[in-house]
PDB file of C-alpha atoms and ligand atoms in Angstrom:
ATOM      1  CA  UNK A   1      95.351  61.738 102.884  1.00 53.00           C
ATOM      2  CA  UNK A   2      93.759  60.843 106.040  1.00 58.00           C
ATOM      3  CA  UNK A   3      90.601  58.938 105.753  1.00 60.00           C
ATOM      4  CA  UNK A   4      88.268  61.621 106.882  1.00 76.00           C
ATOM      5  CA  UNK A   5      89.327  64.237 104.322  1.00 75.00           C
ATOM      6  CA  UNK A   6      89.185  61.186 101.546  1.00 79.00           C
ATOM      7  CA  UNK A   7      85.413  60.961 103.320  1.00 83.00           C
ATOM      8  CA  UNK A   8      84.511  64.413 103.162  1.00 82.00           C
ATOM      9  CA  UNK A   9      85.545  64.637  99.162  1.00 84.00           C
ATOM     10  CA  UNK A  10      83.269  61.413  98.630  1.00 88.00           C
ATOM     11  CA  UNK A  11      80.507  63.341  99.836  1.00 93.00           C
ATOM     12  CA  UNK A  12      80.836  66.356  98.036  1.00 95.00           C
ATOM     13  CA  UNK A  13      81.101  64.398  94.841  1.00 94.00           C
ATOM     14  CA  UNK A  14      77.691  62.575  95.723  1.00 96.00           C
ATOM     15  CA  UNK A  15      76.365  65.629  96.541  1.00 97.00           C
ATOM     16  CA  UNK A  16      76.883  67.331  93.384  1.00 97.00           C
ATOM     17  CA  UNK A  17      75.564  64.809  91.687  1.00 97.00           C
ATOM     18  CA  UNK A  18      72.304  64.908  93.613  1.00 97.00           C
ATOM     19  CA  UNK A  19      72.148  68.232  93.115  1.00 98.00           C
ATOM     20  CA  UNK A  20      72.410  67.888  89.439  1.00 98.00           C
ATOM     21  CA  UNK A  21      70.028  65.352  89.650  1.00 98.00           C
ATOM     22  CA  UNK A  22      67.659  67.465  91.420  1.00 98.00           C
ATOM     23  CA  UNK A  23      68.346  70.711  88.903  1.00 98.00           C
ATOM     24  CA  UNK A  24      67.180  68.495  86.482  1.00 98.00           C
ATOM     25  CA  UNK A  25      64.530  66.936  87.072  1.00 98.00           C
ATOM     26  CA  UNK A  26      63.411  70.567  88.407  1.00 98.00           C
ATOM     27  CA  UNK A  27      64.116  71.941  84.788  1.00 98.00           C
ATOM     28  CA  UNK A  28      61.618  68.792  82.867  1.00 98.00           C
ATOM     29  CA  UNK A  29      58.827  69.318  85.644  1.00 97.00           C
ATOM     30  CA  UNK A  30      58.299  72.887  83.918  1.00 98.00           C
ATOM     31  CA  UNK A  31      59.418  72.042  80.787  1.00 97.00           C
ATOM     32  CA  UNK A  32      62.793  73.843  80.678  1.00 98.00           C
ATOM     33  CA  UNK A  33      65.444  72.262  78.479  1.00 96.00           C
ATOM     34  CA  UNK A  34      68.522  70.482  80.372  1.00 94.00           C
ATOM     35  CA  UNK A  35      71.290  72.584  81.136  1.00 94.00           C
ATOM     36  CA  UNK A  36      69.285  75.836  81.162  1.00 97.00           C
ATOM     37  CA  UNK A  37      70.712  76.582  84.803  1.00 98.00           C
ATOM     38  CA  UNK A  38      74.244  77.117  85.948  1.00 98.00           C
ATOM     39  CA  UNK A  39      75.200  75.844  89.459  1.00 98.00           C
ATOM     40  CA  UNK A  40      76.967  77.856  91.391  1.00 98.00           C
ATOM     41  CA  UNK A  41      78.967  75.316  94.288  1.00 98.00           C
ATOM     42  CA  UNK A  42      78.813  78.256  96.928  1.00 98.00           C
ATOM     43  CA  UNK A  43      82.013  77.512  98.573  1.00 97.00           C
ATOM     44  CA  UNK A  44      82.597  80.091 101.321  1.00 96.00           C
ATOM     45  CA  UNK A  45      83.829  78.823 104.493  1.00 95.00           C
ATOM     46  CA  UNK A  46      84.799  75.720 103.273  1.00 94.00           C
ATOM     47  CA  UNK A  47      87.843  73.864 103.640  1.00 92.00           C
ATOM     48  CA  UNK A  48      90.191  73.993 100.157  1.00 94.00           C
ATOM     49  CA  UNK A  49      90.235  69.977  99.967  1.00 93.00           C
ATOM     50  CA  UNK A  50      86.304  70.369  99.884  1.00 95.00           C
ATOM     51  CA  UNK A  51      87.072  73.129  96.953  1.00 97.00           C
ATOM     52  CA  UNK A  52      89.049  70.820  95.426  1.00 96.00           C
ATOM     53  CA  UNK A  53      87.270  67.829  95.538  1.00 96.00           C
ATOM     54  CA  UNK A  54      84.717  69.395  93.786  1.00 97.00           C
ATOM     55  CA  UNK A  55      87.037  70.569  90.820  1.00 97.00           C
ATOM     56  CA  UNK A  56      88.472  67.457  90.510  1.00 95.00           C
ATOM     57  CA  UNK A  57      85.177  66.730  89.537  1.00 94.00           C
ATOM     58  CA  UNK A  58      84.634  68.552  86.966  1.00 96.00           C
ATOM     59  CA  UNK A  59      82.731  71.204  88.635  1.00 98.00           C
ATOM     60  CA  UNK A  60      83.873  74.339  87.472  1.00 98.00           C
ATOM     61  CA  UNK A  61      81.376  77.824  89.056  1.00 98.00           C
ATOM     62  CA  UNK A  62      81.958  78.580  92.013  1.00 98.00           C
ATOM     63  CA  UNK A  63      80.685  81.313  94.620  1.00 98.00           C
ATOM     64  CA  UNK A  64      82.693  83.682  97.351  1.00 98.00           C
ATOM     65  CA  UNK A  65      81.275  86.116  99.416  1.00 97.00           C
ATOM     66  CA  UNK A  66      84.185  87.899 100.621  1.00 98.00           C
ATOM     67  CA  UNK A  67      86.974  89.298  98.922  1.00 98.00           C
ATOM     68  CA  UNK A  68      89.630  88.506 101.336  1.00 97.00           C
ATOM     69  CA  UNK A  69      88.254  84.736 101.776  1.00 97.00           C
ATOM     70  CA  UNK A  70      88.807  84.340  98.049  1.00 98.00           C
ATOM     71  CA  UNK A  71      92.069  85.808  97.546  1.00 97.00           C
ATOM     72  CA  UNK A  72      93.442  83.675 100.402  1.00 96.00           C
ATOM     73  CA  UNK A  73      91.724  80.484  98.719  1.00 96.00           C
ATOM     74  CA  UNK A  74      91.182  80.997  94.771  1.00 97.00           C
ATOM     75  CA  UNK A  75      94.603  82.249  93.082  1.00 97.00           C
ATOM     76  CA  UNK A  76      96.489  78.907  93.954  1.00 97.00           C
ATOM     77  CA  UNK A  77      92.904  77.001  92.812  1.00 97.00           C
ATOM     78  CA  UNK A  78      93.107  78.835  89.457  1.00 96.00           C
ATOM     79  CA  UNK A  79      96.708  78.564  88.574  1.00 96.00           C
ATOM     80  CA  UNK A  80      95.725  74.714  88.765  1.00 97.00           C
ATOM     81  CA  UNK A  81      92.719  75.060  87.452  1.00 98.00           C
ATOM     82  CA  UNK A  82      92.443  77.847  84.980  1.00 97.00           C
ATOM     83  CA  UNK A  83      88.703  77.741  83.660  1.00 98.00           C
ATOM     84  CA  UNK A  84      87.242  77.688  86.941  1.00 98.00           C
ATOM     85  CA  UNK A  85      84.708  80.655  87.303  1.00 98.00           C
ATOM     86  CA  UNK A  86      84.241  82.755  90.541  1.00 98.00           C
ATOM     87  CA  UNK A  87      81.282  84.669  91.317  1.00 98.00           C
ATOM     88  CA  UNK A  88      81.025  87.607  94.154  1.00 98.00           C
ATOM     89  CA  UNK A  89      77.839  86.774  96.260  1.00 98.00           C
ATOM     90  CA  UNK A  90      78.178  89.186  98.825  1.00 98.00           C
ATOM     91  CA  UNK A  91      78.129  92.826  99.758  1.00 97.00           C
ATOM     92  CA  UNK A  92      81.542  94.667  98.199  1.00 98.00           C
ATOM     93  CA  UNK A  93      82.565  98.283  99.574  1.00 98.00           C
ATOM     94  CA  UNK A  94      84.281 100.412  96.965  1.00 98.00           C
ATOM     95  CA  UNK A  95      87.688 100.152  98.557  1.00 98.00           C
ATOM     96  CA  UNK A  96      87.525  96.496  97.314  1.00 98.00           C
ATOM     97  CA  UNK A  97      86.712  96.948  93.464  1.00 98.00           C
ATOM     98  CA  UNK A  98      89.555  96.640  92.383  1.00 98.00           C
ATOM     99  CA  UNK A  99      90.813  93.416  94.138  1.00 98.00           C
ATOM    100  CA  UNK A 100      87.578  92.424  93.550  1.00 98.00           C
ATOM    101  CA  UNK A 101      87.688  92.940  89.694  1.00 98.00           C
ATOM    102  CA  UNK A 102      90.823  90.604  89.345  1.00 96.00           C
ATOM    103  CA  UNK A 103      89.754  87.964  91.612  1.00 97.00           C
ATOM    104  CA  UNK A 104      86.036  87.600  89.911  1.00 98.00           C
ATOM    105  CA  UNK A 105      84.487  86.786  86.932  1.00 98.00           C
ATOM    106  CA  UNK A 106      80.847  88.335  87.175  1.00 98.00           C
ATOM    107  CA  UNK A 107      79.860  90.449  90.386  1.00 98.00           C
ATOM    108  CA  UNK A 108      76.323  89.620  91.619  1.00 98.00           C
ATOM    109  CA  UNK A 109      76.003  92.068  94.271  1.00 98.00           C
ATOM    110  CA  UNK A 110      76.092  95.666  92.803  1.00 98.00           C
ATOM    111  CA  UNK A 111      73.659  97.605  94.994  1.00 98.00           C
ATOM    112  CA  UNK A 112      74.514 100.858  94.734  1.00 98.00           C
ATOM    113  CA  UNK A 113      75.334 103.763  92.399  1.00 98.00           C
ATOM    114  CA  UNK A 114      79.017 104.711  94.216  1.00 98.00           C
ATOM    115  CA  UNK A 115      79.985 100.674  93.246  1.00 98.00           C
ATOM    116  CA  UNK A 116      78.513 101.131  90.080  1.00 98.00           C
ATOM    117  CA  UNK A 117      80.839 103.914  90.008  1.00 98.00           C
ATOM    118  CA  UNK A 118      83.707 103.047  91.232  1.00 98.00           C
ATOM    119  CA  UNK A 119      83.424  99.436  88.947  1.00 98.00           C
ATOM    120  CA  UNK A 120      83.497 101.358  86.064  1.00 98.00           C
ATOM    121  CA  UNK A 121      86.470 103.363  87.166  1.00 98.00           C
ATOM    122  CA  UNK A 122      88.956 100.211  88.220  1.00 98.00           C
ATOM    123  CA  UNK A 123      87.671  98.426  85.076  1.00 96.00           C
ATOM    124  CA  UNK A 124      88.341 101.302  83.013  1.00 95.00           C
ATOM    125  CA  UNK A 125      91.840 101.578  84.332  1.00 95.00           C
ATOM    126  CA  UNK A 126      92.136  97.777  83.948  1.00 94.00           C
ATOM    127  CA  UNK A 127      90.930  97.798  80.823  1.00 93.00           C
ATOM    128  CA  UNK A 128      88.552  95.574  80.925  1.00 93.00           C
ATOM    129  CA  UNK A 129      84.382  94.903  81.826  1.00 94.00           C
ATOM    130  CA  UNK A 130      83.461  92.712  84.585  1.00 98.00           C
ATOM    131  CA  UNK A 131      79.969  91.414  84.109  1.00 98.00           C
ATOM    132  CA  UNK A 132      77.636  92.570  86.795  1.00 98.00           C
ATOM    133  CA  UNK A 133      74.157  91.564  88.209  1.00 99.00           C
ATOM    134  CA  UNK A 134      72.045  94.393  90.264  1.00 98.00           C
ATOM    135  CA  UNK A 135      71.109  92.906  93.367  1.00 98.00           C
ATOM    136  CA  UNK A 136      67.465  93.756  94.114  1.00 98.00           C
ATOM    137  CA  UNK A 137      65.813  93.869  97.529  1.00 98.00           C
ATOM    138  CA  UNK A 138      62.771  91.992  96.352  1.00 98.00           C
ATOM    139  CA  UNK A 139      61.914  92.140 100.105  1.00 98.00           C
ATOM    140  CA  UNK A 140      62.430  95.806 100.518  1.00 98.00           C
ATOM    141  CA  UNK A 141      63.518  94.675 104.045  1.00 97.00           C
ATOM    142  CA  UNK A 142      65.885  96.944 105.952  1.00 95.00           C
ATOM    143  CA  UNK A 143      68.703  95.559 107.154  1.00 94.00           C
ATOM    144  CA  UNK A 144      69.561  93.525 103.474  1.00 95.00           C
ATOM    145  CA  UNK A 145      71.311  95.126 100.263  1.00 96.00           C
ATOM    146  CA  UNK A 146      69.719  95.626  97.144  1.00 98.00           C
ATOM    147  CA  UNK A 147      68.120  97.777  94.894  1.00 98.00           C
ATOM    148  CA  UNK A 148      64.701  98.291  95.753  1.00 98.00           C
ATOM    149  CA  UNK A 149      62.153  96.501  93.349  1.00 98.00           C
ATOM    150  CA  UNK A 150      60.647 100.283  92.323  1.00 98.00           C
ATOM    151  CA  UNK A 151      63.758 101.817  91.205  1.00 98.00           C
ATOM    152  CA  UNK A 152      65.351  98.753  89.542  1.00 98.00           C
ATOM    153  CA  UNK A 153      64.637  99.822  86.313  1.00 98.00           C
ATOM    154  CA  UNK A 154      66.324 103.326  86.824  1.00 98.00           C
ATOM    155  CA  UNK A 155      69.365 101.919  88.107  1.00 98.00           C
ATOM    156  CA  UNK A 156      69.855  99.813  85.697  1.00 98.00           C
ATOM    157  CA  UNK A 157      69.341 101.876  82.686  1.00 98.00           C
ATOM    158  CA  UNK A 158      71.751 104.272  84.790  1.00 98.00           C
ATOM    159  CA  UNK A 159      74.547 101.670  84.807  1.00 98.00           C
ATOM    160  CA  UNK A 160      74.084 100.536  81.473  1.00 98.00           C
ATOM    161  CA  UNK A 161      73.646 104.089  79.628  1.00 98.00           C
ATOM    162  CA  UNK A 162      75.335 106.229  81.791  1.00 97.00           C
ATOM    163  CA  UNK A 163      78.192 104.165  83.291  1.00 97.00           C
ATOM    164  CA  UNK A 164      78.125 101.570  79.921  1.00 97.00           C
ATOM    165  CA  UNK A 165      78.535  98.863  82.780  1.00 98.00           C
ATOM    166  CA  UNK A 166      77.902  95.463  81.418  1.00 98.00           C
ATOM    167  CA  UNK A 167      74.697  94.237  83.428  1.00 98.00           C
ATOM    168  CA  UNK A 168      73.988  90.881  82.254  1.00 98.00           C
ATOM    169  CA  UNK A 169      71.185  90.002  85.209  1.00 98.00           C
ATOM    170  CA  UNK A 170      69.549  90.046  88.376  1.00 98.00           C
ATOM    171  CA  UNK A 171      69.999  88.636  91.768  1.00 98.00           C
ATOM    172  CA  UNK A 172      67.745  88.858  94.867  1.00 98.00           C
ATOM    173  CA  UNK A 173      68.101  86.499  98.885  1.00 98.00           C
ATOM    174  CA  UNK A 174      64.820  86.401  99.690  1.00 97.00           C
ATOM    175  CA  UNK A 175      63.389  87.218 103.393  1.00 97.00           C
ATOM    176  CA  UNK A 176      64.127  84.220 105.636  1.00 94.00           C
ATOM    177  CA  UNK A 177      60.387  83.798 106.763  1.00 90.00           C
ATOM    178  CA  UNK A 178      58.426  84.260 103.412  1.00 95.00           C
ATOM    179  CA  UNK A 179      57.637  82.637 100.683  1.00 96.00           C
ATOM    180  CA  UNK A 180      59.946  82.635  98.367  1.00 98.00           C
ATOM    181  CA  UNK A 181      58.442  82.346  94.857  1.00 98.00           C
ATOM    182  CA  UNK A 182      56.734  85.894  95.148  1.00 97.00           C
ATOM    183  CA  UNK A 183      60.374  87.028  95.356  1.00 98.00           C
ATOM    184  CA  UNK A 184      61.385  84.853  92.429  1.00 98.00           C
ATOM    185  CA  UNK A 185      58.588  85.722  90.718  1.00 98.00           C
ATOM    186  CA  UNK A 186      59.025  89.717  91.290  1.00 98.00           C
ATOM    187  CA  UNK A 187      62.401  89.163  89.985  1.00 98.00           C
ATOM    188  CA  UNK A 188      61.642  87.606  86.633  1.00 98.00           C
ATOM    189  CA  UNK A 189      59.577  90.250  86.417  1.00 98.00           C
ATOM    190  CA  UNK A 190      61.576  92.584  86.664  1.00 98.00           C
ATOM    191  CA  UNK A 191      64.394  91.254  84.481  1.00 98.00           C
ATOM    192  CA  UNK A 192      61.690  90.643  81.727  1.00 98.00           C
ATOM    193  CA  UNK A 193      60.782  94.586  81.379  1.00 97.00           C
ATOM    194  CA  UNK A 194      64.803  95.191  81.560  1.00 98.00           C
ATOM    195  CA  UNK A 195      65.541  92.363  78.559  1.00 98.00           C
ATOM    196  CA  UNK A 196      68.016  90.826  81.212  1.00 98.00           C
ATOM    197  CA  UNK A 197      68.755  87.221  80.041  1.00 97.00           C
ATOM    198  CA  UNK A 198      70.022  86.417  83.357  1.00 98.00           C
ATOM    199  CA  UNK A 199      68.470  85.464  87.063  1.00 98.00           C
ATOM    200  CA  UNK A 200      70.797  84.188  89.824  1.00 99.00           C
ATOM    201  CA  UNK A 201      68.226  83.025  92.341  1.00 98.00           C
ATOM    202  CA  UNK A 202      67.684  80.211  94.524  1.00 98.00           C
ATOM    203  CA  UNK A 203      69.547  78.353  97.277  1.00 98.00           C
ATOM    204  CA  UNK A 204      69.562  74.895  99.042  1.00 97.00           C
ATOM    205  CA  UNK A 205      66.166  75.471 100.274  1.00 96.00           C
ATOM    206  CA  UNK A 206      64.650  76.898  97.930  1.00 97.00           C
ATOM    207  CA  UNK A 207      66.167  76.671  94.116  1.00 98.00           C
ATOM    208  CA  UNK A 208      63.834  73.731  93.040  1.00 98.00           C
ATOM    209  CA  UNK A 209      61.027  77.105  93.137  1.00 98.00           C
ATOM    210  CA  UNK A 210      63.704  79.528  91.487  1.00 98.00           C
ATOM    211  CA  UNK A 211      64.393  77.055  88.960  1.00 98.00           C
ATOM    212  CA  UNK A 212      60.220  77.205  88.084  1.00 98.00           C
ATOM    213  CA  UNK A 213      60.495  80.641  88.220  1.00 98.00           C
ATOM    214  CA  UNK A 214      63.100  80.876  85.421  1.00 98.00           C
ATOM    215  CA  UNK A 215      66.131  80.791  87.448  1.00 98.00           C
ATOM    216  CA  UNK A 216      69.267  80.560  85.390  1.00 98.00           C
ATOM    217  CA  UNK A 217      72.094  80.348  87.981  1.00 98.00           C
ATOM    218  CA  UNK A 218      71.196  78.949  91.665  1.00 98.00           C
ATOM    219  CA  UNK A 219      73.647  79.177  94.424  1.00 98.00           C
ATOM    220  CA  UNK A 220      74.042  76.109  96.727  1.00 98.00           C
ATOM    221  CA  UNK A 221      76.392  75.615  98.983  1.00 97.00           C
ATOM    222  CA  UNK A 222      75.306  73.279 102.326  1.00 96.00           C
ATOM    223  CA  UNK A 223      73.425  70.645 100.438  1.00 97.00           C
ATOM    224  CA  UNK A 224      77.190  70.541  98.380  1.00 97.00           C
ATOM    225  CA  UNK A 225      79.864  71.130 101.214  1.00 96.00           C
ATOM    226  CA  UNK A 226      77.867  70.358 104.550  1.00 91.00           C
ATOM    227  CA  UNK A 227      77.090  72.818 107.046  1.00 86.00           C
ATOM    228  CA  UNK A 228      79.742  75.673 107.379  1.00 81.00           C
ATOM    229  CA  UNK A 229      81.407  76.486 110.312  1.00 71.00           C
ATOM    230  CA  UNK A 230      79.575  79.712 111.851  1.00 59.00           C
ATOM    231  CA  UNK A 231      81.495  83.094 111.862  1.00 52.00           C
TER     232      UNK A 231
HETATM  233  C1  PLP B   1      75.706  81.429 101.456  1.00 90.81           C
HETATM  234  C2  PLP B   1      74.937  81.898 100.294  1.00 90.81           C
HETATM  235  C3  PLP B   1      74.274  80.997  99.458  1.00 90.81           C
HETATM  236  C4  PLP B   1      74.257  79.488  99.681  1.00 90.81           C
HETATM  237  O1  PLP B   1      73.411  79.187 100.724  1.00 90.81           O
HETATM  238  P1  PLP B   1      73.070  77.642 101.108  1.00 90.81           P
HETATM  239  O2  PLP B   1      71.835  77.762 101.912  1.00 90.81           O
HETATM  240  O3  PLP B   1      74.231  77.145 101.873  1.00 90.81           O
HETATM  241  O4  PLP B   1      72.860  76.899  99.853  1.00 90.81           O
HETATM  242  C5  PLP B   1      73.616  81.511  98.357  1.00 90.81           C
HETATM  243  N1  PLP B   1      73.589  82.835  98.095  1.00 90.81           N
HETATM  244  C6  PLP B   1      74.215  83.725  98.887  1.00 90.81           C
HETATM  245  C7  PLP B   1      74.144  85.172  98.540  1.00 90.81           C
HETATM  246  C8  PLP B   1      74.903  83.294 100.003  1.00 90.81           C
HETATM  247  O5  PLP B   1      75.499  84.206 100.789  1.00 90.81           O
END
């Protein structure tokens, strides 16, 4: 091992543990129990050794935002280590379910009724339910995916009565330029008239406020891995 890849692994190890640090002492300022959020080690874009030095800390949630990324990266990871979990973060077209489906363990990004749709269909044939969150446009802005905040409720009673999908939560990126705990707080919201236990919010900039907002899964992936490589 050369020493800069040794170096690199050091810091993601400190890193996580500052992160956990910082998730924690987040949780006791508002009087949330410890462990009461999941960390999600965002790890697209990053080198494998980074993945793995991670894992071989006993870091086990991770988050992809492309399909093809993770299937190039994660089978080989999992063989090795089996009970690592894998989250979708970004936008998935329908022609990707079903890779999708067997590369994931929970789908945060379901936008739309033809996923919804075609979800149910590749987990029907595969014969079993992917747990999904409905991503929600808390920012209704135009270019970003989501649900908007209005018809949240709809959709979700769509996909769980109509579709029986198995929507365990809610997810929302706020606008780059705003403040984000209006966001957060519209999403709690949200999830509260909907009975959803579960609120993947929050990033490197921002989950400290998601986690006061009742965050239960934040998704953090510079202040872990370093800056990615643009693409
Ligand atoms: C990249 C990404 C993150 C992590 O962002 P950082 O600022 O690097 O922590 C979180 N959520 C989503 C949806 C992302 O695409």
């Amino acid at each position: 091992m050369t020493i800069n890849k040794a170096d690199s692994q050091i810091k993601v190890t400190n890193n996580l543990m500052l992160i956990n640090q910082k998730i924690e002492a987040a949780l006791k300022g508002v009087n949330r129990q410890k462990g009461d959020v999941e960390l999600i080690a965002v790890s697209k874009v990053q080198p494998v050794e980074k993945i793995e030095a991670a894992l071989v800390n006993g870091h086990r949630l991770f988050g992809e935002n492309r399909v093809q990324e993770a299937a190039l990266k994660w089978p080989a990871l999992k063989i090795k280590y089996p009970d690592a979990k894998l989250h979708l973060i970004g936008p998935l077209q329908t022609n990707k379910v079903k890779d999708a489906i067997m590369l994931f363990d929970v789908i945060e990004t379901l936008d739309r009724l033809k996923l919804a749709e075609e979800i149910k269909k590749q987990s029907f044939k595969k014969g079993s339910d992917i747990p999904c969150y409905v991503q929600v446009n808390t920012g209704e802005e135009q270019q970003k995916a989501g649900i908007l905040p209005a018809e949240a409720e709809e959709f979700v009673k769509h996909c769980q009565d109509t579709l029986n999908l198995n929507i365990e939560g809610l997810m929302c990126i706020p606008p780059v330029n705003e403040e984000p705990a209006l966001h957060f707080s519209l999403l709690g919201e949200i999830a509260g008239r909907l009975n959803l236990p579960i609120l993947s919010m929050g990033m490197s900039d921002d989950f400290e406020t998601a986690i006061a907002f009742g965050a239960t899964h934040v998704r953090i992936g510079s202040s872990i891995f370093g800056e990615r490589a643009s693409i």
